[in-house]
Amino acid sequence: MLARRRVDPTWLSHPDYVETYGPEVADICALAGFPPDPVQELILDLTFAIGPDGKSAAFEIDIIGPRQQFKTGVIKQMELGWLFVTEERLIVHSAHELDTTAEAFRELADLIESAPSLSKRLAPSRGERPGISEGNGRWAIELTNGQRVKYKARTKSSGRGLTGNKIVLDEAFALQPTHMGALLPTLAAVPDPQVVKASSAGKADSLVLHEAKDRGRAALSPRQVYVEYGDLDAHKGCRDSDCDHAKTARGCAFDDEERWGRIMPALHGRVTVETVRSMRQSMPPEEFGREFMVWWDDPEDEAGLPLEAWGLCADVASAPISRPVFMIDAAPKSKSAAIVAAMLRPDGLIHLEVVDHRPGTAWLPGRAVQLLKHRPLDWVIDPGGPAGALLPDLITAKIEPRQMSTRDLGQACEAFSAAVENHGLRHLGDPVLARAIRSAARRDIGDGLWAWSRRRSDVDITTLVGATGAFWGLSVVPPEKPKPPPPVNADVPLGVASETNDLATAGF
């Protein structure tokens, strides 16, 4: 009997839940002679978790890990659970390759047929295998009550025809936005849908998987289960800094068997060290790195900023102590506008906060006047952008913003980006700003500098431009002079400041 080695996921996030059918699903899998290991038990518990509303706690389940470890097995276990525990009407299983799809069908059919208590529920048919249909690229398993599992290979550009109560998207590294754009709207009327994406590490063009990883590692989606077994030190650890990971390389991270043990939960069990050694010697280095070390390829178009890094900067309890610098920004054609504040915290980090974000721009000068009560250290605006049209109204209201040059803008974007990636700022988790962070595109402005591109971005980025400018503005404004301590004989109780920061107490 193989050892049941427990290795915790490298990254794990999931919704809260009140109960789970995971143990019942594990029992059904054991009846089929395919009991889950500890990793699979965890995933089953989260997949079959029930929220307070009585429905599945998770809408999407994303499982990432090395080859031959747990993904293929846990998908079969999920499908057994959906058939024989929660009794779903229709389960659709798809993969990128036709052969992978066919193999998944055969393995689940064999499991059901091998267990008398399960096979007796297969629908009668005229063929040799009751309830099992195969031929002409169409595979299905059907039970006596009409429940079905259908298997389909995805086309390169379409996810149409994949609708069901539960959807499995294996080989998710090949998913593209067109697949999800065709699939997800069809689930809107399904009472309790779930979508499973399973894969090894993403390739450069794995746009859907990269986006799921960024959200999952940062725990940004409340109904996403994200389980990833990977390498915390990916792309690091070789003896030579310019190591090409060749099979003859000395001191290469790919040959670190202790690291293998942290990445591969099935190692020393159904997957042996000798097997992985053989894979290392037989596979191209880049493929071994992606498939067994779970080293992700960098995205082809690194547009915005990684949500994982942005999520690690979140602090809903962040409390600034300085007066603010406000940045004003507007979208093209005055479609929307935003005011974002930057303030210092006691630990010296910059606190960013979206003060206001609304359609149109007519509201903004009046709102800016209201904010004068916070005695701002400065105002910032990009006069060359759409917000420049607001300058006359602001000046009339006796607000004269610091006007950024093109070089200022480029340096601000570079500094802001570095602060996010190094977790050097804090924010309150505003969802509109998070969308802009992930989706904003960049444009070259010369001399090695870049700025956020409104034209190439597919979302409203006024909050992001505002956060960038406010961050820069606080770094260039003269620092506040420290307040003198109150007189010893002042009528102020000991330990109570004579003047409170209205930003921290009243908010915006």
mmCIF file of N, CA and C in Angstrom, residues 62-173:
data_model
loop_
_atom_site.group_PDB
_atom_site.id
_atom_site.type_symbol
_atom_site.label_atom_id
_atom_site.label_comp_id
_atom_site.label_asym_id
_atom_site.label_seq_id
_atom_site.Cartn_x
_atom_site.Cartn_y
_atom_site.Cartn_z
ATOM 1 N N ASP A 62 -10.004 25.789 -9.539
ATOM 2 C CA ASP A 62 -8.787 25.793 -10.337
ATOM 3 C C ASP A 62 -7.714 24.989 -9.618
ATOM 4 N N ILE A 63 -7.227 23.935 -10.278
ATOM 5 C CA ILE A 63 -6.225 23.068 -9.669
ATOM 6 C C ILE A 63 -5.016 22.990 -10.600
ATOM 7 N N ILE A 64 -3.869 23.405 -10.051
ATOM 8 C CA ILE A 64 -2.632 23.490 -10.810
ATOM 9 C C ILE A 64 -1.575 22.652 -10.103
ATOM 10 N N GLY A 65 -0.807 21.898 -10.871
ATOM 11 C CA GLY A 65 0.242 21.102 -10.251
ATOM 12 C C GLY A 65 1.037 20.330 -11.271
ATOM 13 N N PRO A 66 2.066 19.620 -10.812
ATOM 14 C CA PRO A 66 2.914 18.856 -11.726
ATOM 15 C C PRO A 66 2.184 17.654 -12.312
ATOM 16 N N ARG A 67 2.738 17.128 -13.363
ATOM 17 C CA ARG A 67 2.144 15.972 -14.052
ATOM 18 C C ARG A 67 2.139 14.731 -13.166
ATOM 19 N N GLN A 68 1.122 13.884 -13.370
ATOM 20 C CA GLN A 68 1.020 12.564 -12.746
ATOM 21 C C GLN A 68 1.002 12.630 -11.221
ATOM 22 N N GLN A 69 0.392 13.672 -10.675
ATOM 23 C CA GLN A 69 0.386 13.815 -9.221
ATOM 24 C C GLN A 69 -1.014 13.652 -8.631
ATOM 25 N N PHE A 70 -1.987 14.414 -9.106
ATOM 26 C CA PHE A 70 -3.315 14.347 -8.493
ATOM 27 C C PHE A 70 -4.428 14.847 -9.400
ATOM 28 N N LYS A 71 -4.133 15.608 -10.447
ATOM 29 C CA LYS A 71 -5.173 16.321 -11.197
ATOM 30 C C LYS A 71 -6.111 15.374 -11.944
ATOM 31 N N THR A 72 -5.567 14.474 -12.743
ATOM 32 C CA THR A 72 -6.413 13.576 -13.534
ATOM 33 C C THR A 72 -7.267 12.704 -12.626
ATOM 34 N N GLY A 73 -6.656 12.197 -11.550
ATOM 35 C CA GLY A 73 -7.406 11.347 -10.620
ATOM 36 C C GLY A 73 -8.527 12.087 -9.929
ATOM 37 N N VAL A 74 -8.276 13.313 -9.478
ATOM 38 C CA VAL A 74 -9.314 14.016 -8.728
ATOM 39 C C VAL A 74 -10.461 14.437 -9.644
ATOM 40 N N ILE A 75 -10.189 14.642 -10.925
ATOM 41 C CA ILE A 75 -11.287 14.942 -11.857
ATOM 42 C C ILE A 75 -12.220 13.739 -11.963
ATOM 43 N N LYS A 76 -11.656 12.532 -12.081
ATOM 44 C CA LYS A 76 -12.504 11.330 -12.121
ATOM 45 C C LYS A 76 -13.298 11.190 -10.822
ATOM 46 N N GLN A 77 -12.667 11.507 -9.711
ATOM 47 C CA GLN A 77 -13.359 11.426 -8.418
ATOM 48 C C GLN A 77 -14.476 12.457 -8.319
ATOM 49 N N MET A 78 -14.247 13.663 -8.822
ATOM 50 C CA MET A 78 -15.314 14.660 -8.872
ATOM 51 C C MET A 78 -16.499 14.151 -9.681
ATOM 52 N N GLU A 79 -16.199 13.571 -10.836
ATOM 53 C CA GLU A 79 -17.274 13.117 -11.723
ATOM 54 C C GLU A 79 -18.057 11.965 -11.098
ATOM 55 N N LEU A 80 -17.373 11.086 -10.381
ATOM 56 C CA LEU A 80 -18.094 10.041 -9.640
ATOM 57 C C LEU A 80 -19.008 10.671 -8.590
ATOM 58 N N GLY A 81 -18.517 11.694 -7.900
ATOM 59 C CA GLY A 81 -19.324 12.362 -6.890
ATOM 60 C C GLY A 81 -20.537 13.059 -7.480
ATOM 61 N N TRP A 82 -20.342 13.730 -8.612
ATOM 62 C CA TRP A 82 -21.471 14.412 -9.248
ATOM 63 C C TRP A 82 -22.516 13.424 -9.755
ATOM 64 N N LEU A 83 -22.060 12.239 -10.198
ATOM 65 C CA LEU A 83 -23.008 11.232 -10.684
ATOM 66 C C LEU A 83 -23.752 10.544 -9.546
ATOM 67 N N PHE A 84 -23.025 10.124 -8.516
ATOM 68 C CA PHE A 84 -23.611 9.204 -7.537
ATOM 69 C C PHE A 84 -23.869 9.821 -6.157
ATOM 70 N N VAL A 85 -23.426 11.045 -5.926
ATOM 71 C CA VAL A 85 -23.707 11.695 -4.640
ATOM 72 C C VAL A 85 -24.660 12.868 -4.839
ATOM 73 N N THR A 86 -24.253 13.868 -5.614
ATOM 74 C CA THR A 86 -25.143 15.025 -5.827
ATOM 75 C C THR A 86 -26.070 14.839 -7.011
ATOM 76 N N GLU A 87 -25.847 13.793 -7.824
ATOM 77 C CA GLU A 87 -26.736 13.394 -8.923
ATOM 78 C C GLU A 87 -27.035 14.551 -9.873
ATOM 79 N N GLU A 88 -25.984 15.068 -10.492
ATOM 80 C CA GLU A 88 -26.123 16.156 -11.454
ATOM 81 C C GLU A 88 -26.698 15.634 -12.767
ATOM 82 N N ARG A 89 -27.496 16.473 -13.411
ATOM 83 C CA ARG A 89 -28.153 16.060 -14.653
ATOM 84 C C ARG A 89 -27.159 15.876 -15.792
ATOM 85 N N LEU A 90 -26.245 16.856 -15.961
ATOM 86 C CA LEU A 90 -25.314 16.790 -17.081
ATOM 87 C C LEU A 90 -23.941 17.306 -16.654
ATOM 88 N N ILE A 91 -22.930 16.473 -16.889
ATOM 89 C CA ILE A 91 -21.534 16.831 -16.654
ATOM 90 C C ILE A 91 -20.847 16.823 -18.015
ATOM 91 N N VAL A 92 -20.114 17.883 -18.316
ATOM 92 C CA VAL A 92 -19.401 17.961 -19.588
ATOM 93 C C VAL A 92 -17.907 18.024 -19.297
ATOM 94 N N HIS A 93 -17.179 17.127 -19.917
ATOM 95 C CA HIS A 93 -15.718 17.032 -19.733
ATOM 96 C C HIS A 93 -15.061 17.346 -21.065
ATOM 97 N N SER A 94 -14.140 18.315 -21.058
ATOM 98 C CA SER A 94 -13.448 18.632 -22.303
ATOM 99 C C SER A 94 -11.956 18.745 -22.057
ATOM 100 N N ALA A 95 -11.204 18.497 -23.107
ATOM 101 C CA ALA A 95 -9.751 18.659 -23.073
ATOM 102 C C ALA A 95 -9.312 19.224 -24.408
ATOM 103 N N HIS A 96 -8.092 19.703 -24.435
ATOM 104 C CA HIS A 96 -7.561 20.337 -25.636
ATOM 105 C C HIS A 96 -7.298 19.315 -26.738
ATOM 106 N N GLU A 97 -6.857 18.131 -26.344
ATOM 107 C CA GLU A 97 -6.504 17.102 -27.325
ATOM 108 C C GLU A 97 -7.573 16.016 -27.370
ATOM 109 N N LEU A 98 -7.833 15.500 -28.576
ATOM 110 C CA LEU A 98 -8.826 14.447 -28.764
ATOM 111 C C LEU A 98 -8.447 13.194 -27.987
ATOM 112 N N ASP A 99 -7.171 12.807 -28.023
ATOM 113 C CA ASP A 99 -6.733 11.592 -27.339
ATOM 114 C C ASP A 99 -6.914 11.708 -25.832
ATOM 115 N N THR A 100 -6.634 12.894 -25.271
ATOM 116 C CA THR A 100 -6.809 13.094 -23.834
ATOM 117 C C THR A 100 -8.273 12.955 -23.445
ATOM 118 N N THR A 101 -9.150 13.496 -24.268
ATOM 119 C CA THR A 101 -10.589 13.402 -24.006
ATOM 120 C C THR A 101 -11.042 11.945 -24.023
ATOM 121 N N ALA A 102 -10.607 11.193 -25.049
ATOM 122 C CA ALA A 102 -11.005 9.793 -25.172
ATOM 123 C C ALA A 102 -10.493 8.966 -23.996
ATOM 124 N N GLU A 103 -9.265 9.238 -23.552
ATOM 125 C CA GLU A 103 -8.701 8.474 -22.443
ATOM 126 C C GLU A 103 -9.450 8.754 -21.146
ATOM 127 N N ALA A 104 -9.825 10.000 -20.926
ATOM 128 C CA ALA A 104 -10.584 10.338 -19.721
ATOM 129 C C ALA A 104 -11.925 9.600 -19.701
ATOM 130 N N PHE A 105 -12.576 9.511 -20.840
ATOM 131 C CA PHE A 105 -13.835 8.770 -20.937
ATOM 132 C C PHE A 105 -13.636 7.286 -20.597
ATOM 133 N N ARG A 106 -12.633 6.681 -21.174
ATOM 134 C CA ARG A 106 -12.412 5.244 -20.961
ATOM 135 C C ARG A 106 -12.109 4.947 -19.494
ATOM 136 N N GLU A 107 -11.321 5.808 -18.858
ATOM 137 C CA GLU A 107 -10.943 5.556 -17.470
ATOM 138 C C GLU A 107 -12.137 5.658 -16.538
ATOM 139 N N LEU A 108 -13.017 6.647 -16.737
ATOM 140 C CA LEU A 108 -14.185 6.758 -15.861
ATOM 141 C C LEU A 108 -15.166 5.618 -16.131
ATOM 142 N N ALA A 109 -15.356 5.271 -17.395
ATOM 143 C CA ALA A 109 -16.253 4.155 -17.718
ATOM 144 C C ALA A 109 -15.765 2.860 -17.078
ATOM 145 N N ASP A 110 -14.465 2.618 -17.129
ATOM 146 C CA ASP A 110 -13.915 1.404 -16.528
ATOM 147 C C ASP A 110 -14.119 1.394 -15.018
ATOM 148 N N LEU A 111 -13.938 2.540 -14.372
ATOM 149 C CA LEU A 111 -14.140 2.615 -12.926
ATOM 150 C C LEU A 111 -15.575 2.262 -12.550
ATOM 151 N N ILE A 112 -16.530 2.810 -13.284
ATOM 152 C CA ILE A 112 -17.942 2.550 -12.965
ATOM 153 C C ILE A 112 -18.282 1.088 -13.221
ATOM 154 N N GLU A 113 -17.807 0.562 -14.347
ATOM 155 C CA GLU A 113 -18.131 -0.824 -14.681
ATOM 156 C C GLU A 113 -17.489 -1.815 -13.714
ATOM 157 N N SER A 114 -16.401 -1.429 -13.093
ATOM 158 C CA SER A 114 -15.706 -2.360 -12.196
ATOM 159 C C SER A 114 -16.377 -2.469 -10.826
ATOM 160 N N ALA A 115 -17.301 -1.581 -10.498
ATOM 161 C CA ALA A 115 -17.967 -1.574 -9.187
ATOM 162 C C ALA A 115 -19.426 -1.983 -9.372
ATOM 163 N N PRO A 116 -19.828 -3.175 -8.941
ATOM 164 C CA PRO A 116 -21.207 -3.632 -9.154
ATOM 165 C C PRO A 116 -22.263 -2.669 -8.613
ATOM 166 N N SER A 117 -21.998 -2.041 -7.459
ATOM 167 C CA SER A 117 -22.991 -1.129 -6.887
ATOM 168 C C SER A 117 -23.173 0.120 -7.732
ATOM 169 N N LEU A 118 -22.202 0.434 -8.582
ATOM 170 C CA LEU A 118 -22.317 1.587 -9.468
ATOM 171 C C LEU A 118 -22.770 1.174 -10.864
ATOM 172 N N SER A 119 -22.237 0.069 -11.361
ATOM 173 C CA SER A 119 -22.556 -0.344 -12.731
ATOM 174 C C SER A 119 -24.025 -0.715 -12.891
ATOM 175 N N LYS A 120 -24.688 -1.147 -11.804
ATOM 176 C CA LYS A 120 -26.111 -1.493 -11.925
ATOM 177 C C LYS A 120 -26.974 -0.272 -12.217
ATOM 178 N N ARG A 121 -26.418 0.926 -12.055
ATOM 179 C CA ARG A 121 -27.172 2.136 -12.326
ATOM 180 C C ARG A 121 -26.941 2.659 -13.740
ATOM 181 N N LEU A 122 -26.110 1.951 -14.530
ATOM 182 C CA LEU A 122 -25.916 2.342 -15.922
ATOM 183 C C LEU A 122 -27.178 2.070 -16.733
ATOM 184 N N ALA A 123 -27.501 2.968 -17.652
ATOM 185 C CA ALA A 123 -28.730 2.853 -18.439
ATOM 186 C C ALA A 123 -28.659 1.650 -19.364
ATOM 187 N N PRO A 124 -29.785 0.949 -19.544
ATOM 188 C CA PRO A 124 -29.814 -0.173 -20.505
ATOM 189 C C PRO A 124 -29.528 0.340 -21.913
ATOM 190 N N SER A 125 -28.885 -0.485 -22.711
ATOM 191 C CA SER A 125 -28.628 -0.115 -24.103
ATOM 192 C C SER A 125 -28.509 -1.384 -24.931
ATOM 193 N N ARG A 126 -28.552 -1.205 -26.231
ATOM 194 C CA ARG A 126 -28.464 -2.355 -27.126
ATOM 195 C C ARG A 126 -27.026 -2.811 -27.336
ATOM 196 N N GLY A 127 -26.090 -1.982 -26.974
ATOM 197 C CA GLY A 127 -24.697 -2.330 -27.196
ATOM 198 C C GLY A 127 -24.176 -3.296 -26.164
ATOM 199 N N GLU A 128 -22.880 -3.614 -26.301
ATOM 200 C CA GLU A 128 -22.248 -4.549 -25.389
ATOM 201 C C GLU A 128 -22.026 -3.945 -24.008
ATOM 202 N N ARG A 129 -21.976 -2.628 -23.915
ATOM 203 C CA ARG A 129 -21.685 -1.952 -22.645
ATOM 204 C C ARG A 129 -22.862 -1.064 -22.267
ATOM 205 N N PRO A 130 -23.710 -1.493 -21.363
ATOM 206 C CA PRO A 130 -24.859 -0.675 -20.966
ATOM 207 C C PRO A 130 -24.423 0.710 -20.477
ATOM 208 N N GLY A 131 -25.103 1.729 -20.961
ATOM 209 C CA GLY A 131 -24.853 3.096 -20.531
ATOM 210 C C GLY A 131 -23.592 3.723 -21.076
ATOM 211 N N ILE A 132 -22.823 2.992 -21.872
ATOM 212 C CA ILE A 132 -21.544 3.501 -22.383
ATOM 213 C C ILE A 132 -21.660 3.676 -23.889
ATOM 214 N N SER A 133 -21.477 4.905 -24.372
ATOM 215 C CA SER A 133 -21.569 5.193 -25.802
ATOM 216 C C SER A 133 -20.234 5.723 -26.299
ATOM 217 N N GLU A 134 -19.741 5.143 -27.375
ATOM 218 C CA GLU A 134 -18.501 5.644 -27.965
ATOM 219 C C GLU A 134 -18.530 5.381 -29.461
ATOM 220 N N GLY A 135 -17.820 6.258 -30.149
ATOM 221 C CA GLY A 135 -17.757 6.107 -31.592
ATOM 222 C C GLY A 135 -17.882 7.448 -32.280
ATOM 223 N N ASN A 136 -17.137 7.607 -33.385
ATOM 224 C CA ASN A 136 -17.162 8.826 -34.180
ATOM 225 C C ASN A 136 -16.832 10.069 -33.355
ATOM 226 N N GLY A 137 -15.922 9.893 -32.418
ATOM 227 C CA GLY A 137 -15.513 11.046 -31.626
ATOM 228 C C GLY A 137 -16.531 11.509 -30.614
ATOM 229 N N ARG A 138 -17.561 10.699 -30.335
ATOM 230 C CA ARG A 138 -18.581 11.054 -29.353
ATOM 231 C C ARG A 138 -18.564 10.022 -28.241
ATOM 232 N N TRP A 139 -18.382 10.497 -27.031
ATOM 233 C CA TRP A 139 -18.314 9.603 -25.889
ATOM 234 C C TRP A 139 -19.278 10.094 -24.816
ATOM 235 N N ALA A 140 -19.968 9.155 -24.184
ATOM 236 C CA ALA A 140 -20.904 9.539 -23.124
ATOM 237 C C ALA A 140 -21.128 8.359 -22.192
ATOM 238 N N ILE A 141 -21.445 8.684 -20.941
ATOM 239 C CA ILE A 141 -21.845 7.703 -19.939
ATOM 240 C C ILE A 141 -23.217 8.139 -19.439
ATOM 241 N N GLU A 142 -24.180 7.204 -19.410
ATOM 242 C CA GLU A 142 -25.547 7.562 -19.018
ATOM 243 C C GLU A 142 -26.063 6.604 -17.952
ATOM 244 N N LEU A 143 -26.758 7.139 -16.950
ATOM 245 C CA LEU A 143 -27.369 6.337 -15.893
ATOM 246 C C LEU A 143 -28.850 6.146 -16.162
ATOM 247 N N THR A 144 -29.462 5.258 -15.393
ATOM 248 C CA THR A 144 -30.870 4.914 -15.622
ATOM 249 C C THR A 144 -31.810 6.097 -15.435
ATOM 250 N N ASN A 145 -31.446 7.054 -14.614
ATOM 251 C CA ASN A 145 -32.318 8.209 -14.386
ATOM 252 C C ASN A 145 -32.064 9.356 -15.357
ATOM 253 N N GLY A 146 -31.245 9.118 -16.376
ATOM 254 C CA GLY A 146 -30.998 10.126 -17.399
ATOM 255 C C GLY A 146 -29.772 10.987 -17.168
ATOM 256 N N GLN A 147 -29.090 10.828 -16.049
ATOM 257 C CA GLN A 147 -27.856 11.593 -15.823
ATOM 258 C C GLN A 147 -26.803 11.183 -16.858
ATOM 259 N N ARG A 148 -25.998 12.171 -17.273
ATOM 260 C CA ARG A 148 -25.006 11.880 -18.303
ATOM 261 C C ARG A 148 -23.697 12.600 -18.023
ATOM 262 N N VAL A 149 -22.610 11.971 -18.478
ATOM 263 C CA VAL A 149 -21.317 12.633 -18.618
ATOM 264 C C VAL A 149 -20.992 12.609 -20.103
ATOM 265 N N LYS A 150 -20.808 13.791 -20.684
ATOM 266 C CA LYS A 150 -20.457 13.884 -22.098
ATOM 267 C C LYS A 150 -19.019 14.373 -22.229
ATOM 268 N N TYR A 151 -18.313 13.844 -23.208
ATOM 269 C CA TYR A 151 -16.905 14.174 -23.424
ATOM 270 C C TYR A 151 -16.749 14.848 -24.784
ATOM 271 N N LYS A 152 -16.055 15.987 -24.781
ATOM 272 C CA LYS A 152 -15.857 16.730 -26.017
ATOM 273 C C LYS A 152 -14.439 17.286 -26.058
ATOM 274 N N ALA A 153 -13.868 17.288 -27.240
ATOM 275 C CA ALA A 153 -12.582 17.960 -27.439
ATOM 276 C C ALA A 153 -12.868 19.402 -27.833
ATOM 277 N N ARG A 154 -12.121 20.343 -27.240
ATOM 278 C CA ARG A 154 -12.329 21.745 -27.561
ATOM 279 C C ARG A 154 -11.695 22.080 -28.907
ATOM 280 N N THR A 155 -12.338 22.994 -29.626
ATOM 281 C CA THR A 155 -11.687 23.543 -30.809
ATOM 282 C C THR A 155 -10.744 24.648 -30.357
ATOM 283 N N LYS A 156 -9.920 25.130 -31.263
ATOM 284 C CA LYS A 156 -8.937 26.144 -30.887
ATOM 285 C C LYS A 156 -9.590 27.458 -30.485
ATOM 286 N N SER A 157 -10.761 27.745 -31.046
ATOM 287 C CA SER A 157 -11.330 29.073 -30.828
ATOM 288 C C SER A 157 -12.681 29.077 -30.146
ATOM 289 N N SER A 158 -13.301 27.918 -29.938
ATOM 290 C CA SER A 158 -14.675 27.940 -29.446
ATOM 291 C C SER A 158 -14.867 27.050 -28.233
ATOM 292 N N GLY A 159 -15.713 27.524 -27.306
ATOM 293 C CA GLY A 159 -16.127 26.723 -26.167
ATOM 294 C C GLY A 159 -17.608 26.420 -26.230
ATOM 295 N N ARG A 160 -18.211 26.635 -27.413
ATOM 296 C CA ARG A 160 -19.646 26.386 -27.544
ATOM 297 C C ARG A 160 -19.925 24.892 -27.465
ATOM 298 N N GLY A 161 -21.075 24.562 -26.934
ATOM 299 C CA GLY A 161 -21.459 23.172 -26.805
ATOM 300 C C GLY A 161 -20.957 22.514 -25.546
ATOM 301 N N LEU A 162 -20.343 23.296 -24.647
ATOM 302 C CA LEU A 162 -19.798 22.720 -23.428
ATOM 303 C C LEU A 162 -20.708 22.938 -22.220
ATOM 304 N N THR A 163 -21.915 23.434 -22.444
ATOM 305 C CA THR A 163 -22.788 23.774 -21.324
ATOM 306 C C THR A 163 -23.275 22.543 -20.584
ATOM 307 N N GLY A 164 -23.287 22.616 -19.260
ATOM 308 C CA GLY A 164 -23.814 21.558 -18.411
ATOM 309 C C GLY A 164 -23.947 22.073 -17.003
ATOM 310 N N ASN A 165 -24.377 21.212 -16.106
ATOM 311 C CA ASN A 165 -24.446 21.603 -14.694
ATOM 312 C C ASN A 165 -23.039 21.762 -14.113
ATOM 313 N N LYS A 166 -22.161 20.842 -14.487
ATOM 314 C CA LYS A 166 -20.771 20.880 -14.043
ATOM 315 C C LYS A 166 -19.885 20.731 -15.275
ATOM 316 N N ILE A 167 -18.872 21.618 -15.379
ATOM 317 C CA ILE A 167 -18.002 21.646 -16.550
ATOM 318 C C ILE A 167 -16.567 21.371 -16.104
ATOM 319 N N VAL A 168 -15.892 20.454 -16.771
ATOM 320 C CA VAL A 168 -14.478 20.184 -16.524
ATOM 321 C C VAL A 168 -13.686 20.626 -17.750
ATOM 322 N N LEU A 169 -12.739 21.514 -17.540
ATOM 323 C CA LEU A 169 -11.863 21.996 -18.609
ATOM 324 C C LEU A 169 -10.448 21.530 -18.298
ATOM 325 N N ASP A 170 -10.139 20.323 -18.779
ATOM 326 C CA ASP A 170 -8.797 19.783 -18.558
ATOM 327 C C ASP A 170 -7.838 20.445 -19.544
ATOM 328 N N GLU A 171 -6.527 20.297 -19.277
ATOM 329 C CA GLU A 171 -5.505 20.937 -20.110
ATOM 330 C C GLU A 171 -5.804 22.433 -20.248
ATOM 331 N N ALA A 172 -6.055 23.075 -19.107
ATOM 332 C CA ALA A 172 -6.509 24.468 -19.104
ATOM 333 C C ALA A 172 -5.445 25.440 -19.593
ATOM 334 N N PHE A 173 -4.184 24.990 -19.725
ATOM 335 C CA PHE A 173 -3.157 25.876 -20.273
ATOM 336 C C PHE A 173 -3.516 26.321 -21.683
#
